[in-house]
Short mmCIF file of N, CA and C in Angstrom, two decimals:
data_model
loop_
_atom_site.label_atom_id
_atom_site.label_comp_id
_atom_site.label_asym_id
_atom_site.label_seq_id
_atom_site.Cartn_x
_atom_site.Cartn_y
_atom_site.Cartn_z
N UNK I 83 7.92 -50.66 -69.56
CA UNK I 83 8.09 -51.01 -68.06
C UNK I 83 8.51 -49.61 -67.22
N UNK I 84 8.01 -49.40 -66.05
CA UNK I 84 8.52 -48.41 -65.39
C UNK I 84 9.01 -48.95 -64.01
N UNK I 85 10.03 -48.28 -63.57
CA UNK I 85 10.48 -48.63 -61.89
C UNK I 85 10.78 -47.39 -61.32
N UNK I 86 10.50 -47.44 -59.93
CA UNK I 86 10.87 -46.33 -58.92
C UNK I 86 12.55 -46.26 -58.85
N UNK I 87 12.99 -45.21 -59.20
CA UNK I 87 14.58 -44.88 -58.92
C UNK I 87 14.64 -44.11 -57.57
N UNK I 88 15.82 -43.41 -57.68
CA UNK I 88 16.45 -42.84 -56.20
C UNK I 88 15.29 -41.36 -56.24
N UNK I 89 15.05 -41.37 -55.10
CA UNK I 89 13.83 -40.11 -54.94
C UNK I 89 12.56 -40.27 -55.09
N UNK I 90 12.37 -41.60 -55.24
CA UNK I 90 10.81 -41.91 -55.91
C UNK I 90 10.39 -41.66 -57.25
N UNK I 91 11.45 -41.11 -57.94
CA UNK I 91 10.99 -40.75 -59.37
C UNK I 91 11.03 -42.15 -60.26
N UNK I 92 9.88 -42.13 -61.29
CA UNK I 92 9.91 -43.29 -62.13
C UNK I 92 10.55 -42.82 -63.28
N UNK I 93 11.32 -44.15 -63.70
CA UNK I 93 12.21 -44.16 -64.74
C UNK I 93 11.84 -45.46 -65.54
N UNK I 94 11.88 -45.32 -66.94
CA UNK I 94 11.48 -46.49 -67.77
C UNK I 94 12.98 -47.33 -67.65
N UNK I 95 12.68 -48.62 -68.08
CA UNK I 95 13.82 -49.62 -68.20
C UNK I 95 14.78 -49.25 -69.35
N UNK I 96 14.05 -48.71 -70.18
CA UNK I 96 14.85 -48.31 -71.33
C UNK I 96 16.00 -47.09 -71.19
N UNK I 97 15.35 -46.01 -70.50
CA UNK I 97 15.98 -45.07 -70.15
C UNK I 97 17.12 -45.41 -69.27
N UNK I 98 16.76 -46.30 -68.31
CA UNK I 98 17.98 -46.64 -67.50
C UNK I 98 19.21 -47.38 -68.21
N UNK I 99 18.60 -48.17 -69.34
CA UNK I 99 19.52 -48.87 -70.19
C UNK I 99 20.28 -48.03 -71.12
N UNK I 100 19.67 -47.05 -71.58
CA UNK I 100 20.43 -45.92 -72.54
C UNK I 100 21.49 -45.28 -71.49
N UNK I 101 21.25 -45.03 -70.31
CA UNK I 101 22.15 -44.22 -69.55
C UNK I 101 23.37 -45.15 -69.43
N UNK I 102 23.36 -46.46 -69.26
CA UNK I 102 24.35 -47.33 -69.10
C UNK I 102 25.14 -47.46 -70.43
N UNK I 103 24.52 -47.65 -71.51
CA UNK I 103 24.92 -47.57 -72.91
C UNK I 103 26.00 -46.39 -73.07
N UNK I 104 25.50 -45.24 -72.78
CA UNK I 104 25.99 -44.08 -73.21
C UNK I 104 27.32 -43.63 -72.29
N UNK I 105 27.69 -44.70 -71.36
CA UNK I 105 28.93 -44.50 -70.83
C UNK I 105 30.00 -45.16 -71.61
N UNK I 106 29.80 -45.89 -72.64
CA UNK I 106 30.82 -46.45 -73.52
C UNK I 106 31.31 -47.67 -73.03
N UNK I 107 32.20 -48.10 -73.96
CA UNK I 107 32.97 -49.32 -73.64
C UNK I 107 33.95 -49.37 -72.53
N UNK I 108 34.52 -50.53 -72.02
CA UNK I 108 35.40 -50.47 -70.99
C UNK I 108 36.68 -49.96 -71.44
N UNK I 109 37.51 -49.25 -70.47
CA UNK I 109 39.00 -48.80 -71.02
C UNK I 109 39.83 -50.15 -71.18
N UNK I 110 40.48 -50.18 -72.21
CA UNK I 110 41.48 -50.97 -72.54
C UNK I 110 42.87 -50.85 -72.41
N UNK I 111 43.89 -51.51 -72.04
CA UNK I 111 45.23 -51.16 -71.82
C UNK I 111 45.85 -50.91 -73.13
N UNK I 112 47.01 -50.04 -73.11
CA UNK I 112 47.63 -49.84 -74.54
C UNK I 112 48.45 -50.95 -75.29
N UNK I 113 48.42 -52.09 -74.41
CA UNK I 113 49.11 -53.18 -75.04
C UNK I 113 48.23 -54.38 -74.92
N UNK I 114 47.99 -55.12 -76.09
CA UNK I 114 47.04 -56.32 -76.07
C UNK I 114 47.77 -57.26 -75.03
N UNK I 115 49.11 -57.52 -74.96
CA UNK I 115 49.57 -58.55 -74.04
C UNK I 115 49.17 -58.22 -72.68
N UNK I 116 49.16 -56.92 -72.12
CA UNK I 116 48.72 -56.52 -70.81
C UNK I 116 47.35 -56.93 -70.49
N UNK I 117 46.49 -56.97 -71.65
CA UNK I 117 45.01 -57.20 -71.48
C UNK I 117 45.00 -58.81 -71.14
N UNK I 118 45.72 -59.64 -72.05
CA UNK I 118 45.79 -60.91 -71.67
C UNK I 118 46.36 -61.11 -70.36
N UNK I 119 47.16 -60.86 -69.90
CA UNK I 119 47.90 -60.89 -68.58
C UNK I 119 46.83 -60.62 -67.55
N UNK I 120 46.15 -59.24 -67.50
CA UNK I 120 45.40 -58.79 -66.71
C UNK I 120 44.13 -59.80 -66.58
N UNK I 121 43.58 -60.25 -67.56
CA UNK I 121 42.52 -61.34 -67.51
C UNK I 121 42.81 -62.45 -66.89
N UNK I 122 43.86 -62.93 -67.09
CA UNK I 122 44.08 -64.20 -66.49
C UNK I 122 44.67 -64.06 -64.89
N UNK I 123 45.28 -63.01 -64.88
CA UNK I 123 45.83 -62.89 -63.30
C UNK I 123 44.59 -62.17 -62.39
N UNK I 124 43.64 -61.54 -62.83
CA UNK I 124 42.38 -61.09 -62.09
C UNK I 124 41.70 -62.41 -61.37
N UNK I 125 41.52 -63.49 -62.26
CA UNK I 125 40.89 -64.44 -61.68
C UNK I 125 41.54 -65.99 -61.52
N UNK I 126 42.71 -65.78 -61.53
CA UNK I 126 43.74 -66.93 -61.69
C UNK I 126 43.72 -68.03 -62.77
N UNK I 127 43.05 -67.43 -63.81
CA UNK I 127 43.18 -68.04 -64.83
C UNK I 127 41.69 -68.82 -65.33
N UNK I 128 41.30 -69.23 -64.18
CA UNK I 128 39.91 -70.08 -64.35
C UNK I 128 39.97 -71.39 -64.85
N UNK I 129 41.05 -71.90 -65.46
CA UNK I 129 41.17 -73.16 -66.14
C UNK I 129 41.08 -72.86 -67.58
N UNK I 130 40.72 -71.63 -68.08
CA UNK I 130 40.21 -71.75 -69.53
C UNK I 130 41.78 -71.28 -70.12
N UNK I 131 41.78 -71.67 -71.35
CA UNK I 131 42.92 -71.33 -72.40
C UNK I 131 42.54 -70.02 -73.15
N UNK I 132 43.47 -69.42 -73.62
CA UNK I 132 43.08 -68.00 -74.62
C UNK I 132 42.17 -68.52 -75.52
N UNK I 133 42.10 -69.72 -76.11
CA UNK I 133 41.20 -69.99 -77.20
C UNK I 133 39.88 -70.26 -76.76
N UNK I 134 39.65 -70.07 -75.42
CA UNK I 134 38.16 -70.21 -74.96
C UNK I 134 37.66 -69.04 -74.37
N UNK I 135 38.47 -68.08 -74.33
CA UNK I 135 37.79 -66.72 -73.73
C UNK I 135 37.72 -65.51 -74.46
N UNK I 136 36.44 -64.94 -74.17
CA UNK I 136 36.19 -63.61 -74.62
C UNK I 136 35.95 -62.68 -73.54
N UNK I 137 36.32 -61.42 -73.93
CA UNK I 137 36.14 -60.44 -72.74
C UNK I 137 35.01 -59.26 -73.28
N UNK I 138 33.99 -59.24 -72.41
CA UNK I 138 32.91 -58.31 -72.83
C UNK I 138 33.33 -56.92 -72.65
N UNK I 139 33.25 -56.26 -73.74
CA UNK I 139 33.80 -54.82 -73.89
C UNK I 139 32.72 -53.93 -73.14
N UNK I 140 31.51 -54.34 -72.84
CA UNK I 140 30.50 -53.54 -72.08
C UNK I 140 30.95 -53.43 -70.78
N UNK I 141 31.07 -54.67 -70.12
CA UNK I 141 31.24 -54.63 -68.38
C UNK I 141 32.56 -55.24 -68.03
N UNK I 142 33.33 -55.82 -69.00
CA UNK I 142 34.88 -56.26 -68.59
C UNK I 142 34.79 -57.89 -68.07
N UNK I 143 33.71 -58.33 -68.10
CA UNK I 143 33.50 -59.74 -67.64
C UNK I 143 34.06 -60.70 -68.60
N UNK I 144 34.85 -61.70 -68.04
CA UNK I 144 35.44 -62.77 -68.73
C UNK I 144 34.33 -63.86 -69.16
N UNK I 145 34.28 -64.14 -70.32
CA UNK I 145 33.16 -65.14 -70.76
C UNK I 145 33.88 -66.38 -71.34
N UNK I 146 33.71 -67.53 -70.86
CA UNK I 146 34.40 -68.79 -71.33
C UNK I 146 33.47 -69.17 -72.51
N UNK I 147 34.18 -69.59 -73.73
CA UNK I 147 33.63 -70.07 -74.86
C UNK I 147 33.51 -71.48 -74.98
N UNK I 148 32.69 -72.24 -75.73
CA UNK I 148 32.73 -73.91 -75.79
C UNK I 148 33.87 -74.11 -76.45
N UNK I 149 34.17 -73.70 -77.73
CA UNK I 149 35.15 -74.23 -78.67
C UNK I 149 35.37 -73.10 -79.76
N UNK I 150 36.29 -73.07 -80.49
CA UNK I 150 36.57 -72.17 -81.50
C UNK I 150 36.32 -72.70 -82.91
N UNK I 151 35.82 -71.79 -83.69
CA UNK I 151 35.73 -71.96 -85.14
C UNK I 151 34.16 -71.93 -85.32
N UNK I 152 33.32 -72.63 -84.77
CA UNK I 152 31.78 -72.81 -85.12
C UNK I 152 31.16 -71.68 -84.46
N UNK I 153 30.20 -71.27 -85.27
CA UNK I 153 29.29 -70.40 -84.85
C UNK I 153 28.34 -70.43 -83.58
N UNK I 154 28.11 -71.99 -83.26
CA UNK I 154 27.53 -72.21 -82.12
C UNK I 154 28.55 -71.95 -80.69
N UNK I 155 29.90 -71.93 -81.14
CA UNK I 155 30.67 -71.60 -79.80
C UNK I 155 30.49 -70.20 -79.19
N UNK I 156 29.74 -69.51 -80.00
CA UNK I 156 29.48 -68.09 -79.47
C UNK I 156 28.27 -67.95 -78.49
N UNK I 157 27.74 -69.16 -78.30
CA UNK I 157 26.30 -69.01 -77.58
C UNK I 157 26.42 -68.44 -76.16
N UNK I 158 27.70 -68.72 -75.46
CA UNK I 158 27.87 -68.01 -74.25
C UNK I 158 27.80 -66.49 -74.12
N UNK I 159 28.62 -66.01 -75.21
CA UNK I 159 28.71 -64.67 -75.40
C UNK I 159 27.20 -64.11 -75.74
N UNK I 160 26.19 -64.81 -76.67
CA UNK I 160 24.92 -64.27 -76.90
C UNK I 160 24.15 -64.38 -75.77
N UNK I 161 24.35 -65.16 -74.88
CA UNK I 161 23.54 -65.31 -73.50
C UNK I 161 24.11 -64.26 -72.61
N UNK I 162 25.34 -63.83 -72.57
CA UNK I 162 25.90 -62.99 -71.82
C UNK I 162 25.17 -61.39 -72.41
N UNK I 163 25.15 -61.33 -73.59
CA UNK I 163 24.61 -60.10 -74.28
C UNK I 163 23.17 -59.79 -73.74
N UNK I 164 22.43 -60.87 -73.64
CA UNK I 164 21.11 -60.72 -73.25
C UNK I 164 21.17 -59.98 -71.84
N UNK I 165 21.86 -60.52 -70.84
CA UNK I 165 21.72 -59.98 -69.44
C UNK I 165 22.58 -58.82 -69.47
N UNK I 166 23.56 -58.60 -70.12
CA UNK I 166 24.38 -57.35 -69.96
C UNK I 166 24.01 -56.16 -70.81
N UNK I 167 23.58 -56.26 -71.98
CA UNK I 167 23.26 -55.18 -72.98
C UNK I 167 22.00 -55.34 -73.71
N UNK I 168 21.05 -55.84 -73.02
CA UNK I 168 19.57 -56.40 -73.32
C UNK I 168 19.58 -56.86 -75.22
N UNK I 169 20.59 -58.01 -75.12
CA UNK I 169 20.74 -58.42 -76.82
C UNK I 169 21.94 -58.00 -77.22
N UNK I 170 22.55 -56.88 -77.03
CA UNK I 170 23.78 -56.16 -77.51
C UNK I 170 24.97 -56.50 -76.98
N UNK I 171 25.80 -56.82 -77.57
CA UNK I 171 27.27 -57.06 -76.97
C UNK I 171 28.37 -56.86 -77.82
N UNK I 172 29.46 -56.63 -77.25
CA UNK I 172 30.93 -56.53 -78.01
C UNK I 172 31.91 -57.22 -77.32
N UNK I 173 32.44 -58.19 -77.77
CA UNK I 173 33.39 -59.09 -77.18
C UNK I 173 34.61 -59.06 -78.00
N UNK I 174 35.79 -59.06 -77.12
CA UNK I 174 37.25 -59.24 -77.56
C UNK I 174 37.53 -60.61 -77.32
N UNK I 175 37.68 -61.41 -78.49
CA UNK I 175 38.11 -62.72 -78.58
C UNK I 175 39.57 -62.82 -78.48
N UNK I 176 40.12 -63.22 -77.17
CA UNK I 176 41.57 -63.25 -77.04
C UNK I 176 42.46 -64.08 -77.79
N UNK I 177 42.01 -65.06 -78.39
CA UNK I 177 42.64 -65.98 -79.07
C UNK I 177 43.06 -65.42 -80.62
N UNK I 178 42.06 -64.32 -81.00
CA UNK I 178 42.11 -63.89 -82.40
C UNK I 178 42.44 -62.52 -82.25
N UNK I 179 42.58 -61.79 -81.24
CA UNK I 179 42.75 -60.33 -81.12
C UNK I 179 41.72 -59.76 -81.96
N UNK I 180 40.48 -60.31 -82.07
CA UNK I 180 39.20 -59.95 -82.85
C UNK I 180 37.86 -59.42 -82.17
N UNK I 181 37.28 -58.50 -82.58
CA UNK I 181 36.04 -58.12 -81.91
C UNK I 181 35.05 -58.92 -82.55
N UNK I 182 34.14 -59.43 -81.72
CA UNK I 182 32.68 -60.08 -82.11
C UNK I 182 31.73 -59.16 -81.75
N UNK I 183 30.67 -58.70 -82.45
CA UNK I 183 29.53 -57.94 -82.37
C UNK I 183 28.25 -59.07 -82.15
N UNK I 184 27.54 -58.78 -81.13
CA UNK I 184 26.46 -59.73 -80.86
C UNK I 184 25.11 -58.64 -81.04
N UNK I 185 23.97 -59.01 -81.74
CA UNK I 185 22.86 -58.27 -81.63
C UNK I 185 21.77 -59.31 -81.88
N UNK I 186 21.09 -59.59 -80.66
CA UNK I 186 19.95 -60.85 -80.46
C UNK I 186 20.78 -62.09 -80.81
N UNK I 187 20.26 -62.87 -81.98
CA UNK I 187 21.00 -64.06 -82.12
C UNK I 187 21.82 -63.96 -83.49
N UNK I 188 22.20 -62.86 -83.49
CA UNK I 188 23.34 -62.64 -84.70
C UNK I 188 24.75 -61.98 -84.42
N UNK I 189 25.67 -62.83 -85.06
CA UNK I 189 27.25 -62.38 -84.50
C UNK I 189 27.84 -61.83 -85.87
N UNK I 190 28.73 -61.25 -85.63
CA UNK I 190 29.65 -60.81 -86.68
C UNK I 190 31.06 -60.36 -86.31
N UNK I 191 32.15 -60.38 -86.91
CA UNK I 191 33.51 -60.35 -86.54
C UNK I 191 33.79 -58.82 -87.15
N UNK I 192 34.28 -58.02 -86.36
CA UNK I 192 34.52 -56.49 -86.68
C UNK I 192 36.04 -56.30 -87.01
N UNK I 193 36.76 -56.79 -86.47
CA UNK I 193 38.20 -56.71 -86.69
C UNK I 193 38.82 -56.50 -85.43
N UNK I 194 39.79 -55.75 -85.34
CA UNK I 194 40.61 -55.54 -83.83
C UNK I 194 40.87 -54.14 -83.49
N UNK I 195 40.67 -53.81 -82.31
CA UNK I 195 41.17 -52.37 -81.96
C UNK I 195 42.76 -52.18 -81.69
N UNK I 196 43.40 -53.47 -81.53
CA UNK I 196 44.87 -53.53 -81.52
C UNK I 196 45.41 -53.82 -82.88
N UNK I 197 46.48 -52.97 -83.16
CA UNK I 197 47.29 -52.95 -84.47
C UNK I 197 48.76 -53.10 -84.04
N UNK I 198 49.57 -53.76 -85.01
CA UNK I 198 50.91 -53.89 -84.62
C UNK I 198 51.71 -52.61 -85.18
N UNK I 199 53.06 -52.48 -85.17
CA UNK I 199 53.72 -51.24 -85.39
C UNK I 199 53.47 -50.81 -86.82
N UNK I 200 53.02 -51.59 -87.84
CA UNK I 200 52.93 -51.40 -89.02
C UNK I 200 51.43 -50.82 -89.35
N UNK I 201 50.65 -50.87 -88.30
CA UNK I 201 49.13 -50.50 -88.42
C UNK I 201 48.16 -51.51 -88.87
N UNK I 202 48.71 -52.91 -88.83
CA UNK I 202 47.93 -53.86 -89.29
C UNK I 202 47.55 -54.80 -88.15
N UNK I 203 46.36 -55.47 -88.42
CA UNK I 203 45.88 -56.45 -87.30
C UNK I 203 46.70 -57.50 -87.34
N UNK I 204 46.46 -58.50 -86.40
CA UNK I 204 47.15 -59.69 -86.49
C UNK I 204 46.20 -60.72 -86.06
N UNK I 205 45.31 -60.95 -86.98
CA UNK I 205 44.15 -61.82 -86.76
C UNK I 205 44.54 -63.18 -86.59
N UNK I 206 44.31 -63.74 -85.32
CA UNK I 206 44.67 -65.25 -84.91
C UNK I 206 46.00 -64.93 -84.39
N UNK I 207 46.69 -63.88 -84.18
CA UNK I 207 47.98 -63.85 -83.46
C UNK I 207 49.14 -64.67 -84.15
N UNK I 208 48.96 -64.73 -85.49
CA UNK I 208 50.04 -65.48 -86.08
C UNK I 208 51.32 -65.15 -86.26
N UNK I 209 51.27 -63.59 -86.31
CA UNK I 209 52.76 -62.99 -86.76
C UNK I 209 53.46 -62.81 -85.41
N UNK I 210 52.88 -62.69 -84.28
CA UNK I 210 53.41 -62.54 -83.02
C UNK I 210 54.08 -61.33 -82.55
N UNK I 211 53.66 -60.12 -83.48
CA UNK I 211 54.12 -58.72 -83.23
C UNK I 211 53.38 -58.16 -82.03
N UNK I 212 54.05 -57.23 -81.34
CA UNK I 212 53.59 -56.65 -80.24
C UNK I 212 52.31 -55.99 -80.78
N UNK I 213 51.14 -55.73 -80.11
CA UNK I 213 49.96 -55.26 -80.55
C UNK I 213 49.51 -53.99 -79.64
N UNK I 214 49.29 -52.81 -80.26
CA UNK I 214 48.90 -51.62 -79.36
C UNK I 214 47.52 -51.22 -79.87
N UNK I 215 46.85 -50.56 -78.76
CA UNK I 215 45.55 -50.04 -78.92
C UNK I 215 45.65 -48.90 -79.73
N UNK I 216 44.56 -48.92 -80.91
CA UNK I 216 44.46 -48.02 -81.75
C UNK I 216 43.15 -47.14 -81.20
N UNK I 217 43.48 -45.97 -80.89
CA UNK I 217 42.54 -45.02 -80.22
C UNK I 217 41.38 -44.75 -81.12
N UNK I 218 41.73 -44.43 -82.34
CA UNK I 218 40.60 -44.20 -83.61
C UNK I 218 39.72 -45.53 -83.70
N UNK I 219 40.56 -46.55 -83.90
CA UNK I 219 39.42 -47.65 -84.06
C UNK I 219 38.57 -47.97 -82.94
N UNK I 220 39.17 -47.82 -81.73
CA UNK I 220 38.30 -48.07 -80.46
C UNK I 220 37.20 -47.00 -80.22
N UNK I 221 37.56 -45.80 -80.72
CA UNK I 221 36.50 -44.91 -80.68
C UNK I 221 35.42 -45.11 -81.73
N UNK I 222 35.80 -45.62 -82.95
CA UNK I 222 34.68 -46.03 -84.07
C UNK I 222 33.81 -47.15 -83.45
N UNK I 223 34.61 -48.10 -82.53
CA UNK I 223 33.78 -49.21 -81.82
C UNK I 223 32.84 -48.51 -80.99
N UNK I 224 33.25 -47.69 -80.23
CA UNK I 224 32.41 -46.96 -79.21
C UNK I 224 31.34 -46.26 -79.59
N UNK I 225 31.50 -45.65 -80.85
CA UNK I 225 30.37 -44.89 -81.86
C UNK I 225 29.44 -45.99 -82.07
N UNK I 226 29.90 -47.06 -82.71
CA UNK I 226 28.88 -48.33 -82.94
C UNK I 226 28.24 -48.53 -81.94
N UNK I 227 28.82 -48.89 -80.85
CA UNK I 227 28.06 -49.24 -79.62
C UNK I 227 26.94 -48.04 -79.17
N UNK I 228 27.27 -47.13 -78.96
CA UNK I 228 26.35 -46.02 -78.68
C UNK I 228 25.32 -45.96 -79.70
N UNK I 229 25.39 -46.36 -80.93
CA UNK I 229 24.27 -46.35 -81.90
C UNK I 229 23.20 -47.17 -81.67
N UNK I 230 23.38 -48.09 -80.78
CA UNK I 230 22.52 -49.20 -80.39
C UNK I 230 21.82 -50.11 -81.55
N UNK I 231 22.57 -49.95 -82.71
CA UNK I 231 22.06 -50.80 -83.77
C UNK I 231 23.61 -51.35 -84.42
N UNK I 232 24.20 -52.25 -83.98
CA UNK I 232 25.20 -53.01 -84.25
C UNK I 232 25.02 -53.49 -85.78
N UNK I 233 23.83 -54.13 -86.25
CA UNK I 233 23.66 -54.76 -87.35
C UNK I 233 23.60 -53.89 -88.56
N UNK I 234 23.76 -52.50 -88.26
CA UNK I 234 23.87 -51.54 -89.49
C UNK I 234 25.43 -51.61 -89.90
N UNK I 235 26.28 -52.30 -89.26
CA UNK I 235 27.59 -52.38 -89.78
C UNK I 235 27.71 -53.60 -90.52
N UNK I 236 28.09 -53.36 -91.88
CA UNK I 236 28.36 -54.61 -92.70
C UNK I 236 27.46 -55.66 -92.68
N UNK I 237 26.40 -55.40 -93.09
CA UNK I 237 25.18 -56.32 -92.88
C UNK I 237 25.49 -58.01 -93.56
N UNK I 238 26.21 -57.94 -94.46
CA UNK I 238 26.43 -59.17 -95.08
C UNK I 238 27.53 -59.99 -94.30
N UNK I 239 28.18 -59.61 -93.24
CA UNK I 239 29.00 -60.33 -92.39
C UNK I 239 28.40 -61.10 -91.36
N UNK I 240 27.10 -60.73 -91.09
CA UNK I 240 26.45 -61.41 -89.94
C UNK I 240 25.92 -62.80 -90.06
N UNK I 241 26.12 -63.52 -89.00
CA UNK I 241 25.72 -64.93 -89.08
C UNK I 241 24.58 -65.11 -87.93
N UNK I 242 23.77 -66.17 -88.24
CA UNK I 242 22.67 -66.26 -87.01
C UNK I 242 23.07 -67.52 -86.27
N UNK I 243 22.91 -67.46 -84.99
CA UNK I 243 23.31 -68.38 -83.93
C UNK I 243 21.96 -69.09 -83.92
N UNK I 244 21.96 -70.56 -83.45
CA UNK I 244 20.87 -71.38 -83.09
C UNK I 244 20.13 -70.59 -82.09
N UNK I 245 18.74 -70.84 -82.00
CA UNK I 245 18.07 -70.27 -80.76
C UNK I 245 18.79 -70.69 -79.44
N UNK I 246 18.53 -69.85 -78.42
CA UNK I 246 19.31 -70.03 -77.06
C UNK I 246 18.24 -70.28 -76.16
N UNK I 247 18.16 -71.28 -75.53
CA UNK I 247 16.81 -71.42 -74.55
C UNK I 247 16.94 -70.46 -73.29
#
């Protein structure tokens, strides 16, 4: 597909999308607790609880999830990935301090860019330690995003989500 850009130049949709991808993921604050506070203060909370919210790391939008635990609960993130990243998406699940990768109708959990003072993840926020952004891990996630092939990461961890109308 082609479209006319600024100055009358034709550009393909793919080229426009690639330019957007190469900007990288959103900038995250150095502390996980600051991210949680910022998400809820930015929109007055929106009535969701932490267990119902994911943050799109491509555009920064807050996505409400249906429930936790089931693969089907990720359908809103998969739908958002279609409109935001042409089927690709990277989301931070606030209730788990975990990143979810989306490619088309497939989802996988990547881990967390936030680590505690001992360099460990706190999946599910069970230990209650302060979590700090690990620049090397977030850089690695950015490189995966720029590859445009998220499914190359640990192929056996991907689960298929039911078709979304």
